[in-house]
Amino acid sequence: MTNLDFDRASGFANAALAMLKRSQIPPFPVYYELFYTYATGANSELNSQINAILTRSGNISLEEATGLCERFLKISDMEDRLRAMSEIMSRKITDVNQAIDYAMATANSYSGSLQQASGDLEAGIDEDALKMLSSRLLKETRRMQDMNRRLEAELENSKDDISVLQRDLDEVRKESMLDPLTKIPNRKCFDEQIILDLQRARRDDTTLALLVFDIDHFKAFNDTYGHLTGDQVLRLVAQVLKANLRGRDMPARFGGEEFIAILPETELRGALTVAENIRKSVQSKELLKRSTNEKLGRITLSIGVAELRAEDTVASLIERADQCLYAAKRGGRNMVVSETDLPPNEEAGVA
């Protein structure tokens, strides 16, 4: 790197840190990367978005910065982080194994020295030979003590490192199960949980309901008011879901503007009540553009509800809930449709 390159990189770094400080955003690596990229001008769309926010309000909020990171930096790096931790763990295991191998070799050598000394003593040796034997055994004993201290230190260090890795691994696992934008479980988490809940329902002979939600006209809303406002809508819906679900109920972002919720030990009638409460709660919230307090209107949900049947698989239960959702959209949106509302041919998958 030339002095000129170094000076330019330093300038970008200083500009990024200055923006973080001015907006009172914590200097976490992902936010630093966002503003460093802005300072370089390498992503014209990112710069356009940030410039629009700065023109409107002078500063960027933490929420806006998070939304920009999720959109432009592709921060879903779970696989890379897991791979890196796996490599570190592998190196630690290798280091411990090498330390143990060395300790075993030293112990075997020490054992051999003791056996040889025992033989010499039984055979009888003179005073000079005894002194030499004592000196050799003392040296071997000290070497053995040094080795034990080294092994103990290596194991202690590895224990601490592995504890840190375990904590990081737990955090990554938790993060990998959450949608980064809405902070509710993601599709991967849902796919794992629905299998467990179906198995539990059959084992305990209990029921289960599934709710599928879609934000009405979300694409048009997103195109009109921008992705950041669209992200606010997605977070709002997620918050309403969390507020209206209880106990072992689990909401998840299924993809795009579609959400899903598992309601264990819930019959169809109870699930319809929950769905209707969620629909009304979302509809009741008027959206405001934070920078200008401009009223953006209201959003609504179409919701499909299905109850687990004896012959259901995960796929058939989701498909039936999806059919209910599509029926709600065809019926005019902003409504709840259950499987009992479907015509027979549609329920069978003909429509």
XYZ file of N, CA and C in Angstrom, residues 151-333:
549
model
N 1.260 -28.651 30.343
C -0.001 -29.290 29.986
C -1.166 -28.636 30.720
N -0.958 -28.345 32.002
C -2.009 -27.710 32.786
C -2.362 -26.335 32.217
N -1.331 -25.568 31.840
C -1.565 -24.238 31.278
C -2.287 -24.340 29.930
N -1.854 -25.305 29.110
C -2.480 -25.481 27.791
C -3.950 -25.863 27.932
N -4.227 -26.764 28.851
C -5.607 -27.190 29.069
C -6.458 -26.051 29.628
N -5.872 -25.250 30.528
C -6.613 -24.126 31.114
C -6.936 -23.084 30.048
N -5.934 -22.765 29.194
C -6.160 -21.809 28.113
C -7.215 -22.325 27.141
N -7.101 -23.611 26.818
C -8.058 -24.198 25.881
C -9.459 -24.208 26.468
N -9.542 -24.462 27.765
C -10.845 -24.449 28.430
C -11.496 -23.076 28.312
N -10.709 -22.026 28.561
C -11.246 -20.668 28.463
C -11.654 -20.348 27.024
N -10.767 -20.712 26.071
C -11.064 -20.421 24.665
C -12.311 -21.164 24.203
N -12.431 -22.416 24.610
C -13.582 -23.212 24.194
C -14.858 -22.671 24.830
N -14.762 -22.164 26.053
C -15.933 -21.550 26.687
C -16.403 -20.327 25.900
N -15.437 -19.514 25.446
C -15.782 -18.347 24.637
C -16.397 -18.787 23.313
N -15.793 -19.810 22.691
C -16.326 -20.310 21.431
C -17.733 -20.858 21.605
N -17.956 -21.554 22.713
C -19.285 -22.101 22.976
C -20.313 -20.985 23.122
N -19.922 -19.915 23.818
C -20.829 -18.783 23.970
C -21.123 -18.143 22.613
N -20.060 -17.948 21.797
C -20.253 -17.372 20.472
C -21.116 -18.267 19.594
N -20.889 -19.572 19.706
C -21.669 -20.517 18.910
C -23.141 -20.459 19.293
N -23.419 -20.357 20.584
C -24.805 -20.239 21.041
C -25.450 -18.971 20.492
N -24.678 -17.875 20.487
C -25.207 -16.615 19.973
C -25.493 -16.711 18.478
N -24.563 -17.342 17.740
C -24.762 -17.488 16.297
C -25.973 -18.365 16.009
N -26.124 -19.424 16.785
C -27.288 -20.297 16.588
C -28.588 -19.530 16.814
N -28.594 -18.702 17.866
C -29.796 -17.912 18.132
C -30.053 -16.925 16.997
N -28.974 -16.257 16.557
C -29.114 -15.292 15.468
C -29.571 -15.967 14.190
N -29.077 -17.175 13.937
C -29.420 -17.877 12.703
C -30.884 -18.264 12.665
N -31.545 -18.248 13.827
C -32.958 -18.604 13.894
C -33.865 -17.370 13.900
N -33.275 -16.167 13.851
C -34.072 -14.939 13.881
C -33.985 -14.211 12.549
N -35.109 -13.630 12.149
C -35.102 -12.746 10.992
C -34.426 -11.440 11.401
N -33.369 -11.021 10.706
C -32.603 -9.852 11.162
C -33.402 -8.551 11.162
N -34.417 -8.445 10.323
C -35.178 -7.200 10.241
C -36.239 -7.110 11.337
N -37.036 -8.167 11.483
C -38.188 -8.114 12.392
C -37.891 -8.667 13.779
N -36.772 -9.373 13.936
C -36.363 -9.955 15.224
C -37.347 -11.006 15.739
N -38.074 -11.645 14.832
C -38.876 -12.804 15.210
C -38.285 -14.009 14.487
N -38.672 -15.229 14.862
C -38.107 -16.407 14.208
C -38.239 -16.361 12.683
N -37.252 -16.954 12.010
C -37.249 -16.955 10.554
C -37.798 -18.270 9.999
N -37.720 -18.424 8.692
C -38.279 -19.621 8.042
C -37.565 -20.882 8.527
N -36.265 -20.810 8.698
C -35.507 -21.974 9.173
C -36.007 -22.416 10.543
N -36.201 -21.469 11.427
C -36.693 -21.782 12.770
C -38.092 -22.381 12.703
N -38.943 -21.793 11.861
C -40.298 -22.322 11.701
C -40.263 -23.761 11.200
N -39.447 -24.028 10.177
C -39.388 -25.375 9.603
C -39.016 -26.420 10.651
N -38.128 -26.058 11.564
C -37.733 -26.998 12.617
C -38.821 -27.134 13.681
N -39.425 -25.992 14.050
C -40.400 -26.011 15.150
C -41.695 -26.699 14.756
N -42.162 -26.521 13.519
C -43.438 -27.111 13.117
C -43.366 -28.634 13.158
N -42.214 -29.196 12.833
C -42.051 -30.653 12.907
C -42.172 -31.119 14.353
N -41.497 -30.414 15.252
C -41.561 -30.776 16.672
C -42.981 -30.640 17.218
N -43.665 -29.556 16.830
C -45.009 -29.327 17.350
C -46.013 -30.344 16.802
N -45.855 -30.742 15.547
C -46.738 -31.773 14.996
C -46.518 -33.108 15.705
N -45.255 -33.439 15.944
C -44.949 -34.679 16.652
C -45.531 -34.657 18.063
N -45.406 -33.519 18.751
C -45.920 -33.411 20.108
C -47.449 -33.490 20.120
N -48.095 -32.861 19.144
C -49.555 -32.892 19.087
C -50.062 -34.318 18.901
N -49.380 -35.089 18.058
C -49.808 -36.474 17.828
C -49.497 -37.352 19.036
N -48.356 -37.104 19.656
C -47.981 -37.909 20.826
C -48.930 -37.652 21.988
N -49.308 -36.376 22.206
C -50.151 -36.020 23.342
C -51.633 -35.987 22.984
N -51.947 -36.291 21.718
C -53.333 -36.270 21.242
C -53.976 -34.908 21.495
N -53.242 -33.857 21.082
C -53.765 -32.492 21.196
C -53.886 -31.903 19.796
N -54.520 -30.757 19.714
C -54.705 -30.125 18.421
C -53.653 -29.036 18.200
N -53.693 -28.450 17.029
C -52.736 -27.399 16.674
C -53.341 -26.616 15.519
N -53.135 -25.307 15.518
C -53.630 -24.470 14.425
C -52.464 -23.721 13.775
N -52.672 -23.382 12.505
C -51.653 -22.651 11.758
C -52.286 -21.417 11.140
N -51.645 -20.262 11.339
C -52.100 -18.995 10.767
C -51.083 -18.524 9.741
N -51.564 -18.129 8.561
C -50.692 -17.567 7.523
C -51.175 -16.156 7.223
N -50.260 -15.178 7.253
C -50.595 -13.756 7.088
C -49.888 -13.195 5.851
N -50.568 -12.309 5.160
C -49.935 -11.595 4.054
C -50.357 -10.128 4.133
N -49.376 -9.218 4.010
C -49.678 -7.784 4.056
C -50.287 -7.371 2.724
N -51.468 -6.818 2.773
C -52.182 -6.452 1.543
C -51.486 -5.303 0.818
N -51.324 -5.467 -0.495
C -50.774 -4.425 -1.377
C -49.409 -3.922 -0.883
N -48.612 -4.818 -0.322
C -47.343 -4.379 0.260
C -46.383 -3.859 -0.809
N -46.351 -4.507 -1.961
C -45.418 -4.077 -3.005
C -45.707 -2.644 -3.442
N -46.982 -2.334 -3.619
C -47.339 -0.966 -4.013
C -46.947 0.031 -2.925
N -47.170 -0.343 -1.668
C -46.791 0.512 -0.546
C -45.276 0.713 -0.535
N -44.540 -0.350 -0.738
C -43.080 -0.301 -0.738
C -42.573 0.592 -1.867
N -43.152 0.430 -3.039
C -42.726 1.218 -4.199
C -43.056 2.699 -4.013
N -44.162 2.980 -3.337
C -44.591 4.373 -3.159
C -43.757 5.100 -2.112
N -43.508 4.447 -0.985
C -42.884 5.137 0.147
C -41.430 4.722 0.405
N -40.940 3.735 -0.310
C -39.539 3.348 -0.171
C -39.333 2.152 0.750
N -38.163 1.538 0.603
C -37.866 0.305 1.329
C -37.763 0.523 2.834
N -37.242 1.658 3.254
C -37.100 1.881 4.695
C -38.454 1.952 5.381
N -39.408 2.623 4.730
C -40.756 2.667 5.283
C -41.400 1.288 5.207
N -41.122 0.572 4.119
C -41.609 -0.808 4.016
C -41.070 -1.681 5.127
N -39.812 -1.467 5.470
C -39.220 -2.226 6.587
C -39.929 -1.908 7.896
N -40.324 -0.635 8.077
C -41.069 -0.258 9.291
C -42.384 -1.034 9.375
N -43.023 -1.215 8.238
C -44.290 -1.946 8.200
C -44.072 -3.401 8.616
N -43.026 -4.011 8.098
C -42.739 -5.402 8.445
C -42.468 -5.540 9.940
N -41.726 -4.579 10.495
C -41.454 -4.627 11.935
C -42.727 -4.417 12.750
N -43.604 -3.547 12.261
C -44.868 -3.297 12.950
C -45.710 -4.570 13.016
N -45.818 -5.269 11.892
C -46.608 -6.502 11.871
C -46.007 -7.528 12.820
N -44.684 -7.638 12.824
C -44.023 -8.588 13.722
C -44.323 -8.256 15.182
N -44.309 -6.972 15.516
C -44.608 -6.563 16.894
C -46.043 -6.912 17.281
N -46.979 -6.727 16.357
C -48.380 -7.059 16.635
C -48.531 -8.567 16.851
N -47.850 -9.356 16.038
C -47.910 -10.807 16.206
C -47.404 -11.205 17.590
N -46.260 -10.676 17.978
C -45.700 -11.024 19.282
C -46.629 -10.596 20.423
N -47.274 -9.447 20.252
C -48.146 -8.927 21.311
C -49.417 -9.761 21.470
N -49.845 -10.442 20.404
C -51.112 -11.167 20.440
C -50.958 -12.675 20.576
N -49.743 -13.166 20.583
C -49.507 -14.600 20.727
C -48.971 -14.867 22.121
N -49.310 -16.013 22.669
C -48.973 -16.312 24.050
C -48.383 -17.720 24.185
N -47.760 -17.936 25.333
C -47.292 -19.277 25.671
C -46.354 -19.856 24.636
N -46.682 -21.051 24.133
C -45.820 -21.733 23.168
C -46.128 -21.342 21.736
N -47.062 -20.400 21.525
C -47.326 -19.912 20.166
C -46.036 -19.323 19.588
N -45.806 -19.552 18.295
C -44.578 -19.028 17.698
C -44.864 -18.340 16.367
N -44.602 -17.016 16.287
C -44.706 -16.328 14.995
C -43.386 -16.473 14.245
N -43.451 -16.315 12.938
C -42.221 -16.361 12.133
C -42.445 -15.554 10.866
N -41.354 -15.016 10.347
C -41.415 -14.385 9.032
C -41.179 -15.492 8.005
N -42.184 -15.720 7.179
C -42.143 -16.848 6.252
C -41.402 -16.487 4.974
N -41.365 -15.197 4.660
C -40.683 -14.744 3.457
C -41.358 -13.508 2.898
N -40.573 -12.493 2.502
C -41.148 -11.272 1.949
C -42.099 -10.621 2.925
N -43.337 -10.395 2.466
C -44.347 -9.789 3.333
C -45.268 -10.826 3.948
N -44.880 -12.078 3.922
C -45.714 -13.152 4.454
C -45.186 -13.627 5.807
N -46.104 -13.777 6.752
C -45.778 -14.261 8.096
C -46.592 -15.517 8.372
N -46.185 -16.241 9.408
C -46.876 -17.475 9.764
C -46.795 -17.636 11.279
N -47.746 -18.346 11.855
C -47.727 -18.557 13.304
C -48.242 -19.957 13.624
N -47.534 -20.630 14.535
C -47.949 -21.939 15.031
C -48.639 -21.730 16.369
N -49.829 -22.304 16.517
C -50.574 -22.203 17.771
C -50.811 -23.610 18.319
N -49.893 -24.138 19.110
C -50.105 -25.472 19.693
C -51.298 -25.475 20.647
N -51.914 -26.636 20.768
C -53.037 -26.835 21.697
C -54.125 -25.783 21.489
N -54.376 -25.453 20.229
C -55.388 -24.451 19.892
C -56.318 -25.014 18.830
N -57.624 -24.978 19.090
C -58.609 -25.422 18.120
C -58.910 -24.305 17.126
N -59.624 -24.669 16.082
C -59.884 -23.715 15.000
C -60.607 -22.469 15.511
N -61.589 -22.644 16.381
C -62.345 -21.488 16.873
C -61.436 -20.511 17.618
N -60.575 -21.029 18.483
C -59.645 -20.166 19.207
C -58.656 -19.489 18.278
N -58.201 -20.222 17.264
C -57.257 -19.648 16.302
C -57.906 -18.520 15.508
N -59.196 -18.670 15.172
C -59.910 -17.614 14.452
C -60.001 -16.341 15.298
N -60.210 -16.510 16.593
C -60.260 -15.350 17.483
C -58.920 -14.630 17.512
N -57.846 -15.403 17.628
C -56.509 -14.806 17.627
C -56.254 -14.082 16.305
N -56.590 -14.721 15.199
C -56.360 -14.123 13.878
C -57.138 -12.826 13.725
N -58.371 -12.815 14.181
C -59.193 -11.617 14.053
C -58.649 -10.490 14.928
N -58.156 -10.822 16.100
C -57.545 -9.800 16.962
C -56.318 -9.188 16.308
N -55.520 -10.022 15.676
C -54.315 -9.531 14.990
C -54.712 -8.638 13.818
N -55.683 -9.085 13.043
C -56.131 -8.287 11.893
C -56.605 -6.905 12.330
N -57.433 -6.860 13.370
C -57.961 -5.580 13.855
C -56.841 -4.697 14.424
N -55.908 -5.322 15.118
C -54.820 -4.548 15.726
C -53.950 -3.889 14.666
N -53.632 -4.625 13.606
C -52.815 -4.049 12.528
C -53.582 -2.934 11.825
N -54.852 -3.159 11.539
C -55.657 -2.174 10.828
C -55.817 -0.877 11.637
N -55.784 -1.004 12.943
C -56.015 0.169 13.791
C -54.839 1.122 13.854
N -53.675 0.689 13.383
C -52.468 1.506 13.531
C -52.254 2.364 12.286
N -52.244 3.676 12.486
C -52.005 4.603 11.387
C -50.507 4.849 11.258
N -50.024 4.746 10.045
C -48.592 4.891 9.802
C -48.229 6.347 9.586
N -47.122 6.747 10.202
C -46.602 8.103 10.019
C -45.175 8.031 9.506
N -44.829 8.912 8.612
C -43.445 9.045 8.181
C -42.716 9.855 9.233
N -41.761 9.244 9.890
C -41.166 9.860 11.083
C -40.513 11.210 10.799
N -39.884 11.312 9.650
C -39.137 12.545 9.377
C -40.058 13.747 9.155
N -41.274 13.498 8.629
C -42.161 14.613 8.281
C -43.517 14.551 8.987
N -43.772 13.460 9.730
C -45.089 13.226 10.351
C -46.202 13.129 9.320
N -45.822 12.849 8.077
C -46.820 12.667 7.020
C -47.605 11.383 7.269
N -48.938 11.446 7.158
C -49.768 10.274 7.344
C -49.723 9.410 6.089
N -49.399 8.137 6.282
C -49.265 7.225 5.157
C -50.444 6.264 5.043
N -51.426 6.444 5.897
C -52.588 5.564 5.840
C -52.423 4.349 6.738
N -53.186 3.321 6.442
C -53.165 2.105 7.258
C -52.834 0.913 6.380
N -52.360 -0.121 7.024
C -52.114 -1.372 6.307
C -53.094 -2.414 6.833
N -53.323 -3.421 6.037
C -54.226 -4.493 6.438
C -53.601 -5.842 6.135
N -54.148 -6.875 6.756
C -53.673 -8.242 6.574
C -54.782 -9.122 6.030
N -54.400 -10.039 5.147
C -55.247 -11.170 4.798
C -54.694 -12.370 5.550
N -55.597 -13.182 6.141
C -55.147 -14.259 7.027
C -55.876 -15.558 6.691
N -55.102 -16.630 6.607
C -55.665 -17.955 6.427
C -55.435 -18.798 7.670
N -56.440 -19.608 8.052
C -56.353 -20.390 9.287
C -56.708 -21.846 8.992
N -55.857 -22.760 9.439
C -56.119 -24.195 9.278
C -55.813 -24.911 10.579
N -56.508 -26.041 10.804
C -56.298 -26.850 12.006
C -55.733 -28.208 11.602
N -54.855 -28.728 12.417
C -54.204 -30.011 12.145
C -55.229 -31.143 12.080
N -55.076 -31.990 11.058
C -55.901 -33.184 10.920
C -55.035 -34.428 11.088
N -55.678 -35.538 11.330
C -54.947 -36.781 11.597
C -54.046 -37.160 10.430
N -54.491 -36.906 9.196
C -53.730 -37.335 8.015
C -52.733 -36.289 7.536
N -52.666 -35.149 8.215
C -51.829 -34.046 7.736
C -50.340 -34.347 7.820
N -49.620 -33.838 6.826
C -48.174 -33.652 6.914
C -47.941 -32.158 7.113
N -46.695 -31.777 7.337
C -46.391 -30.348 7.440
C -46.803 -29.640 6.156
N -46.472 -30.247 5.011
C -46.770 -29.626 3.721
C -48.268 -29.466 3.506
N -49.069 -30.488 3.851
C -50.513 -30.402 3.607
C -51.172 -29.373 4.532
N -50.680 -29.258 5.758
C -51.238 -28.261 6.687
C -50.945 -26.850 6.189
N -49.706 -26.607 5.756
C -49.349 -25.280 5.231
C -50.135 -24.983 3.960
N -50.272 -25.990 3.098
C -51.003 -25.783 1.839
C -52.458 -25.389 2.105
N -53.092 -26.034 3.080
C -54.489 -25.719 3.375
C -54.614 -24.299 3.949
N -53.671 -23.926 4.819
C -53.677 -22.553 5.350
C -53.436 -21.545 4.226
N -52.571 -21.893 3.284
C -52.311 -21.020 2.130
C -53.569 -20.853 1.275
N -54.309 -21.938 1.073
C -55.547 -21.849 0.298
C -56.535 -20.893 0.969
N -56.577 -20.947 2.279
C -57.436 -20.003 3.017
C -56.963 -18.566 2.822
N -55.656 -18.375 2.843
C -55.102 -17.037 2.631
C -55.471 -16.511 1.247
N -55.303 -17.339 0.215
C -55.643 -16.900 -1.141
C -57.131 -16.599 -1.262
N -57.962 -17.381 -0.553
C -59.400 -17.120 -0.553
C -59.691 -15.759 0.080
N -58.957 -15.408 1.133
C -59.134 -14.102 1.767
C -58.756 -12.976 0.814
N -57.723 -13.174 0.045
C -57.309 -12.145 -0.905
C -58.338 -12.004 -2.024
N -58.819 -13.150 -2.518
C -59.836 -13.092 -3.569
C -61.148 -12.493 -3.038
N -61.387 -12.661 -1.763
C -62.625 -12.156 -1.177
C -62.604 -10.672 -0.882
N -61.513 -10.000 -1.151
C -61.450 -8.559 -0.961
C -60.368 -8.087 -0.008
N -59.572 -9.044 0.530
C -58.474 -8.724 1.448
C -58.994 -8.180 2.785
